[in-house]
Structure formats: C-alpha cells, structure tokens
PDB file of C-alpha atoms in Angstrom:
ATOM      1  CA  MET A   1      85.320  47.961 175.161  1.00 53.00           C
ATOM      2  CA  HIS A   2      88.384  47.476 174.755  1.00 72.00           C
ATOM      3  CA  LEU A   3      89.501  48.967 171.196  1.00 76.00           C
ATOM      4  CA  THR A   4      92.789  49.907 169.473  1.00 85.00           C
ATOM      5  CA  GLU A   5      93.161  53.988 168.446  1.00 87.00           C
ATOM      6  CA  GLN A   6      92.676  52.884 164.959  1.00 89.00           C
ATOM      7  CA  GLU A   7      89.340  50.880 165.940  1.00 84.00           C
ATOM      8  CA  LYS A   8      87.974  54.074 167.826  1.00 84.00           C
ATOM      9  CA  LEU A   9      88.556  56.046 164.966  1.00 88.00           C
ATOM     10  CA  LYS A  10      87.101  53.774 162.331  1.00 87.00           C
ATOM     11  CA  ILE A  11      83.949  53.616 164.847  1.00 89.00           C
ATOM     12  CA  ILE A  12      83.742  57.215 165.056  1.00 90.00           C
ATOM     13  CA  ARG A  13      83.886  57.688 160.987  1.00 91.00           C
ATOM     14  CA  VAL A  14      81.063  55.307 160.845  1.00 90.00           C
ATOM     15  CA  PHE A  15      79.324  57.254 163.381  1.00 92.00           C
ATOM     16  CA  LYS A  16      79.505  60.570 161.121  1.00 93.00           C
ATOM     17  CA  LYS A  17      77.810  58.906 158.128  1.00 92.00           C
ATOM     18  CA  LEU A  18      74.667  57.744 160.438  1.00 91.00           C
ATOM     19  CA  PRO A  19      72.108  59.805 160.012  1.00 91.00           C
ATOM     20  CA  ILE A  20      70.685  58.968 163.600  1.00 90.00           C
ATOM     21  CA  PHE A  21      74.242  60.787 164.705  1.00 93.00           C
ATOM     22  CA  PHE A  22      74.121  64.009 162.292  1.00 94.00           C
ATOM     23  CA  GLY A  23      74.463  67.225 163.819  1.00 95.00           C
ATOM     24  CA  LEU A  24      77.110  66.033 166.850  1.00 95.00           C
ATOM     25  CA  ARG A  25      80.184  67.703 167.251  1.00 94.00           C
ATOM     26  CA  GLU A  26      83.264  66.303 166.458  1.00 90.00           C
ATOM     27  CA  ASN A  27      83.913  66.152 170.439  1.00 90.00           C
ATOM     28  CA  GLU A  28      80.484  64.036 170.548  1.00 93.00           C
ATOM     29  CA  TYR A  29      80.984  60.830 169.029  1.00 93.00           C
ATOM     30  CA  ASP A  30      83.942  59.613 171.736  1.00 89.00           C
ATOM     31  CA  PHE A  31      80.957  59.916 174.258  1.00 90.00           C
ATOM     32  CA  VAL A  32      78.680  58.085 171.352  1.00 91.00           C
ATOM     33  CA  ARG A  33      81.294  55.578 171.300  1.00 90.00           C
ATOM     34  CA  ALA A  34      82.222  54.676 174.723  1.00 88.00           C
ATOM     35  CA  ALA A  35      78.353  54.046 175.314  1.00 89.00           C
ATOM     36  CA  CYS A  36      78.868  50.872 172.551  1.00 90.00           C
ATOM     37  CA  SER A  37      79.976  47.537 172.965  1.00 92.00           C
ATOM     38  CA  HIS A  38      81.036  45.522 170.079  1.00 90.00           C
ATOM     39  CA  THR A  39      80.354  41.721 168.880  1.00 94.00           C
ATOM     40  CA  SER A  40      80.252  39.458 165.833  1.00 96.00           C
ATOM     41  CA  TYR A  41      77.962  36.751 164.767  1.00 98.00           C
ATOM     42  CA  LEU A  42      78.626  33.981 162.414  1.00 98.00           C
ATOM     43  CA  GLU A  43      76.396  33.021 159.248  1.00 98.00           C
ATOM     44  CA  GLY A  44      72.948  31.627 160.108  1.00 97.00           C
ATOM     45  CA  SER A  45      73.368  33.093 164.012  1.00 97.00           C
ATOM     46  CA  THR A  46      70.278  34.394 165.523  1.00 96.00           C
ATOM     47  CA  ILE A  47      71.140  37.871 167.007  1.00 95.00           C
ATOM     48  CA  PHE A  48      67.527  38.095 168.551  1.00 93.00           C
ATOM     49  CA  ASN A  49      63.925  36.365 168.449  1.00 91.00           C
ATOM     50  CA  LYS A  50      60.404  37.668 168.082  1.00 91.00           C
ATOM     51  CA  GLY A  51      58.934  37.743 171.396  1.00 90.00           C
ATOM     52  CA  ASP A  52      62.726  38.874 173.268  1.00 90.00           C
ATOM     53  CA  GLY A  53      63.071  41.485 175.535  1.00 86.00           C
ATOM     54  CA  SER A  54      66.249  43.551 174.237  1.00 76.00           C
ATOM     55  CA  PRO A  55      66.245  47.048 174.342  1.00 84.00           C
ATOM     56  CA  CYS A  56      69.454  47.734 172.207  1.00 90.00           C
ATOM     57  CA  LEU A  57      70.311  49.394 169.179  1.00 90.00           C
ATOM     58  CA  TYR A  58      72.119  47.835 166.560  1.00 94.00           C
ATOM     59  CA  ILE A  59      74.168  49.493 163.674  1.00 94.00           C
ATOM     60  CA  LEU A  60      75.795  46.708 161.135  1.00 95.00           C
ATOM     61  CA  LEU A  61      79.349  47.408 160.453  1.00 92.00           C
ATOM     62  CA  THR A  62      79.906  44.388 158.621  1.00 93.00           C
ATOM     63  CA  GLY A  63      77.981  41.469 156.602  1.00 96.00           C
ATOM     64  CA  GLU A  64      74.027  40.989 156.267  1.00 98.00           C
ATOM     65  CA  VAL A  65      71.306  40.975 158.633  1.00 97.00           C
ATOM     66  CA  GLU A  66      67.498  39.438 157.846  1.00 96.00           C
ATOM     67  CA  LEU A  67      64.797  40.624 159.836  1.00 94.00           C
ATOM     68  CA  ARG A  68      62.041  37.986 159.527  1.00 93.00           C
ATOM     69  CA  THR A  69      58.912  37.031 160.544  1.00 86.00           C
ATOM     70  CA  GLU A  70      57.898  34.124 162.909  1.00 81.00           C
ATOM     71  CA  LYS A  71      56.862  32.245 159.814  1.00 83.00           C
ATOM     72  CA  GLU A  72      60.369  32.916 158.462  1.00 86.00           C
ATOM     73  CA  GLU A  73      59.038  35.360 155.814  1.00 89.00           C
ATOM     74  CA  LEU A  74      61.525  38.122 155.022  1.00 90.00           C
ATOM     75  CA  ILE A  75      60.766  41.634 156.136  1.00 88.00           C
ATOM     76  CA  HIS A  76      63.770  43.595 155.154  1.00 90.00           C
ATOM     77  CA  LYS A  77      67.931  42.759 154.285  1.00 95.00           C
ATOM     78  CA  LEU A  78      69.463  44.892 156.136  1.00 95.00           C
ATOM     79  CA  HIS A  79      73.321  46.077 155.150  1.00 95.00           C
ATOM     80  CA  PRO A  80      76.292  48.099 156.444  1.00 92.00           C
ATOM     81  CA  GLY A  81      75.569  51.467 157.869  1.00 89.00           C
ATOM     82  CA  GLU A  82      72.105  50.357 158.792  1.00 91.00           C
ATOM     83  CA  ILE A  83      70.379  50.201 161.937  1.00 90.00           C
ATOM     84  CA  PHE A  84      67.827  47.779 163.612  1.00 92.00           C
ATOM     85  CA  GLY A  85      66.037  47.510 167.027  1.00 88.00           C
ATOM     86  CA  GLU A  86      65.935  51.072 167.443  1.00 84.00           C
ATOM     87  CA  ILE A  87      62.218  51.090 168.550  1.00 80.00           C
ATOM     88  CA  GLY A  88      63.082  48.381 171.244  1.00 78.00           C
ATOM     89  CA  LEU A  89      65.530  50.625 172.362  1.00 78.00           C
ATOM     90  CA  ILE A  90      63.014  53.502 173.074  1.00 77.00           C
ATOM     91  CA  THR A  91      59.647  51.858 173.678  1.00 79.00           C
ATOM     92  CA  GLN A  92      61.349  48.772 175.660  1.00 81.00           C
ATOM     93  CA  GLN A  93      58.608  46.436 173.900  1.00 85.00           C
ATOM     94  CA  LYS A  94      59.634  42.866 173.329  1.00 89.00           C
ATOM     95  CA  ARG A  95      61.017  42.751 169.605  1.00 89.00           C
ATOM     96  CA  THR A  96      58.700  42.238 166.780  1.00 87.00           C
ATOM     97  CA  ALA A  97      60.918  40.099 164.117  1.00 90.00           C
ATOM     98  CA  THR A  98      63.717  37.620 164.214  1.00 94.00           C
ATOM     99  CA  ALA A  99      67.213  38.665 163.077  1.00 95.00           C
ATOM    100  CA  ILE A 100      69.186  36.684 161.970  1.00 96.00           C
ATOM    101  CA  ALA A 101      73.135  37.067 160.683  1.00 98.00           C
ATOM    102  CA  LYS A 102      72.702  35.980 156.428  1.00 97.00           C
ATOM    103  CA  THR A 103      76.707  36.201 156.614  1.00 98.00           C
ATOM    104  CA  GLY A 104      78.896  36.977 158.942  1.00 97.00           C
ATOM    105  CA  VAL A 105      78.308  40.011 160.725  1.00 97.00           C
ATOM    106  CA  THR A 106      79.827  42.870 163.330  1.00 94.00           C
ATOM    107  CA  LEU A 107      77.525  44.783 164.975  1.00 95.00           C
ATOM    108  CA  LEU A 108      78.109  48.130 167.225  1.00 94.00           C
ATOM    109  CA  ILE A 109      74.982  47.504 170.286  1.00 94.00           C
ATOM    110  CA  ILE A 110      73.722  50.726 172.218  1.00 90.00           C
ATOM    111  CA  LYS A 111      71.764  49.301 175.694  1.00 90.00           C
ATOM    112  CA  SER A 112      68.795  51.392 176.544  1.00 86.00           C
ATOM    113  CA  GLU A 113      70.811  51.420 180.104  1.00 88.00           C
ATOM    114  CA  ASP A 114      73.930  52.849 178.543  1.00 88.00           C
ATOM    115  CA  LEU A 115      72.287  55.279 176.283  1.00 83.00           C
ATOM    116  CA  ASN A 116      70.529  56.858 179.219  1.00 84.00           C
ATOM    117  CA  LEU A 117      73.013  57.434 181.044  1.00 88.00           C
ATOM    118  CA  LEU A 118      74.700  58.829 177.778  1.00 84.00           C
ATOM    119  CA  LEU A 119      71.628  61.595 177.608  1.00 79.00           C
ATOM    120  CA  GLY A 120      71.403  62.390 181.178  1.00 85.00           C
ATOM    121  CA  LYS A 121      75.145  63.262 180.896  1.00 88.00           C
ATOM    122  CA  ASN A 122      74.675  65.367 177.821  1.00 89.00           C
ATOM    123  CA  PRO A 123      70.970  66.962 176.878  1.00 87.00           C
ATOM    124  CA  ARG A 124      72.666  68.064 173.626  1.00 92.00           C
ATOM    125  CA  ILE A 125      73.564  64.631 172.471  1.00 91.00           C
ATOM    126  CA  SER A 126      70.488  63.443 173.688  1.00 83.00           C
ATOM    127  CA  SER A 127      68.166  65.880 171.701  1.00 87.00           C
ATOM    128  CA  ILE A 128      70.311  65.297 168.477  1.00 92.00           C
ATOM    129  CA  ILE A 129      70.127  61.434 168.968  1.00 88.00           C
ATOM    130  CA  MET A 130      66.130  61.426 170.167  1.00 85.00           C
ATOM    131  CA  ARG A 131      65.463  63.708 167.296  1.00 90.00           C
ATOM    132  CA  ASN A 132      67.523  61.881 164.350  1.00 91.00           C
ATOM    133  CA  ILE A 133      65.789  58.674 165.183  1.00 87.00           C
ATOM    134  CA  THR A 134      62.222  59.819 165.863  1.00 87.00           C
ATOM    135  CA  GLN A 135      62.850  60.846 161.941  1.00 90.00           C
ATOM    136  CA  HIS A 136      64.314  57.580 161.192  1.00 84.00           C
ATOM    137  CA  LEU A 137      61.356  55.831 162.365  1.00 84.00           C
ATOM    138  CA  ALA A 138      59.175  58.496 160.838  1.00 86.00           C
ATOM    139  CA  ASN A 139      60.593  57.907 157.419  1.00 85.00           C
ATOM    140  CA  HIS A 140      60.083  54.102 157.679  1.00 77.00           C
ATOM    141  CA  ILE A 141      56.086  54.708 158.110  1.00 82.00           C
ATOM    142  CA  VAL A 142      56.355  56.796 155.555  1.00 86.00           C
ATOM    143  CA  ARG A 143      57.848  53.890 153.699  1.00 78.00           C
ATOM    144  CA  MET A 144      55.631  51.313 154.957  1.00 76.00           C
ATOM    145  CA  ASN A 145      52.467  53.453 154.454  1.00 80.00           C
ATOM    146  CA  LYS A 146      53.660  54.094 150.409  1.00 77.00           C
ATOM    147  CA  ALA A 147      54.613  50.138 150.433  1.00 71.00           C
ATOM    148  CA  ALA A 148      51.187  49.286 151.772  1.00 73.00           C
ATOM    149  CA  SER A 149      49.110  51.440 149.350  1.00 75.00           C
ATOM    150  CA  LEU A 150      50.981  50.126 146.498  1.00 69.00           C
ATOM    151  CA  GLU A 151      50.158  46.701 147.318  1.00 66.00           C
ATOM    152  CA  HIS A 152      45.656  47.720 146.152  1.00 62.00           C
ATOM    153  CA  ILE A 153      46.980  48.860 142.762  1.00 60.00           C
ATOM    154  CA  PRO A 154      46.999  47.061 140.077  1.00 60.00           C
ATOM    155  CA  PRO A 155      50.598  46.574 138.326  1.00 57.00           C
ATOM    156  CA  ARG A 156      51.280  48.710 135.507  1.00 56.00           C
ATOM    157  CA  GLN A 157      51.256  47.015 131.848  1.00 56.00           C
ATOM    158  CA  GLU A 158      54.653  48.494 129.922  1.00 50.00           C
ATOM    159  CA  SER A 159      56.609  46.505 127.648  1.00 49.00           C
ATOM    160  CA  ASN A 160      59.764  48.768 129.259  1.00 48.00           C
ATOM    161  CA  PRO A 161      59.178  48.851 133.171  1.00 46.00           C
ATOM    162  CA  VAL A 162      61.790  51.754 134.348  1.00 45.00           C
ATOM    163  CA  PRO A 163      63.517  49.950 137.307  1.00 46.00           C
ATOM    164  CA  SER A 164      62.959  51.273 140.774  1.00 43.00           C
ATOM    165  CA  SER A 165      65.189  53.353 142.510  1.00 42.00           C
ATOM    166  CA  PRO A 166      67.146  52.495 145.865  1.00 43.00           C
ATOM    167  CA  GLY A 167      64.955  52.355 148.921  1.00 43.00           C
ATOM    168  CA  SER A 168      65.668  55.442 150.826  1.00 41.00           C
ATOM    169  CA  SER A 169      66.174  53.079 154.098  1.00 43.00           C
ATOM    170  CA  GLN A 170      69.540  52.139 152.269  1.00 46.00           C
ATOM    171  CA  PHE A 171      72.568  53.828 154.150  1.00 50.00           C
ATOM    172  CA  PRO A 172      73.029  57.782 152.452  1.00 50.00           C
ATOM    173  CA  GLY A 173      76.533  57.768 152.989  1.00 54.00           C
ATOM    174  CA  SER A 174      79.450  55.918 151.013  1.00 53.00           C
ATOM    175  CA  TRP A 175      80.762  52.696 152.329  1.00 57.00           C
ATOM    176  CA  ASP A 176      84.317  51.495 151.500  1.00 60.00           C
ATOM    177  CA  GLU A 177      86.722  48.838 152.399  1.00 56.00           C
ATOM    178  CA  SER A 178      88.628  50.971 155.150  1.00 61.00           C
ATOM    179  CA  ASP A 179      85.433  51.277 157.077  1.00 62.00           C
ATOM    180  CA  ASP A 180      85.282  47.285 157.768  1.00 61.00           C
ATOM    181  CA  PHE A 181      86.417  46.152 160.768  1.00 62.00           C
TER     182      PHE A 181
END
C-alpha cells in the first residue's frame, strides 16, 4: 500500500491504541502496517455477506459498520478503533454475518496470507498478536454468555434505573480527530 509518511504515522498511532497490538515494540509496528491494505466504502455498501469466504481482519478507522443477520437483524454496531472479521482470519470459516457500512468508512485490512507471512518472519510479533486476538475472542465469548444469561432474568422493577455503563467492546483508547483519515 502506497502511503505518505504522515499516513504511515497515523496508522501506527492507531495500532498503538488497539488491544490486538498491545505489547509490540516501537520498531514492530511498521512490519504490521506493511501487511495491511487500506480501503474505503460508501454509506450503505456491503463489506462482506454472510457465507462469504473472506479470511481477513478489518480495523475500522472512520465511520460506522453494522453487523447483521441474514434477516437484517442488527447484531452489533462497530465504531472507529474496533476490529471485526477476526474469526474468519483465524479459522478460515465463512462469514457468520453481513457487514454493512452504516456511514462512509475507512478500513485497514489484514489478509490471512499477509498475516501468515508476517508471523512466519517474526515469531515474537506472531505470539503477541495471536495472544491478543485470543484474549479479544475470549472477552467476546464472556460478554455473549453474560448477555445470554441476562435474557433469562426478569427485568428489575425500579423507579430510577441506573444507566448501563458503556460495553467493554468499545475501543478502550481515546480516539480523536487527528486519527481520522
């Protein structure tokens, strides 16, 4: 991917905020960036459909993406700094949902074969990224289990319900205008 030095630095700043890259050394971010491609989708565009074979990890830089079932039911809204497609990246299985650009979006894409080349060249990077993706997936399973168990609990009868805190699936770093592309 041909980028200006300023764009490269922005991408590395984004990587430093993403949990899947926590633990990388300063000089290792460039190796990861080189494994990525950069693309944009217009509002309403389909990024991938349920059933597609797409062994890629997506990093949402700008905009909003919705993951939907084949019946158009909303599964999850993604915001800048979130990743999706990690299951397909690891398992090579077909997509389990459809991803739609709710707004215009900018994405970084890491294809499985590019990640495998990177990981084969640098076992340390491989170990860190795979450990972090595993942790991300484990956290996702825990959140899904909690949500499923809460569906079976009758709602509380309170006159002043306490608002729920933001979900832990939200991007933990601070995102600002300078990170936009």
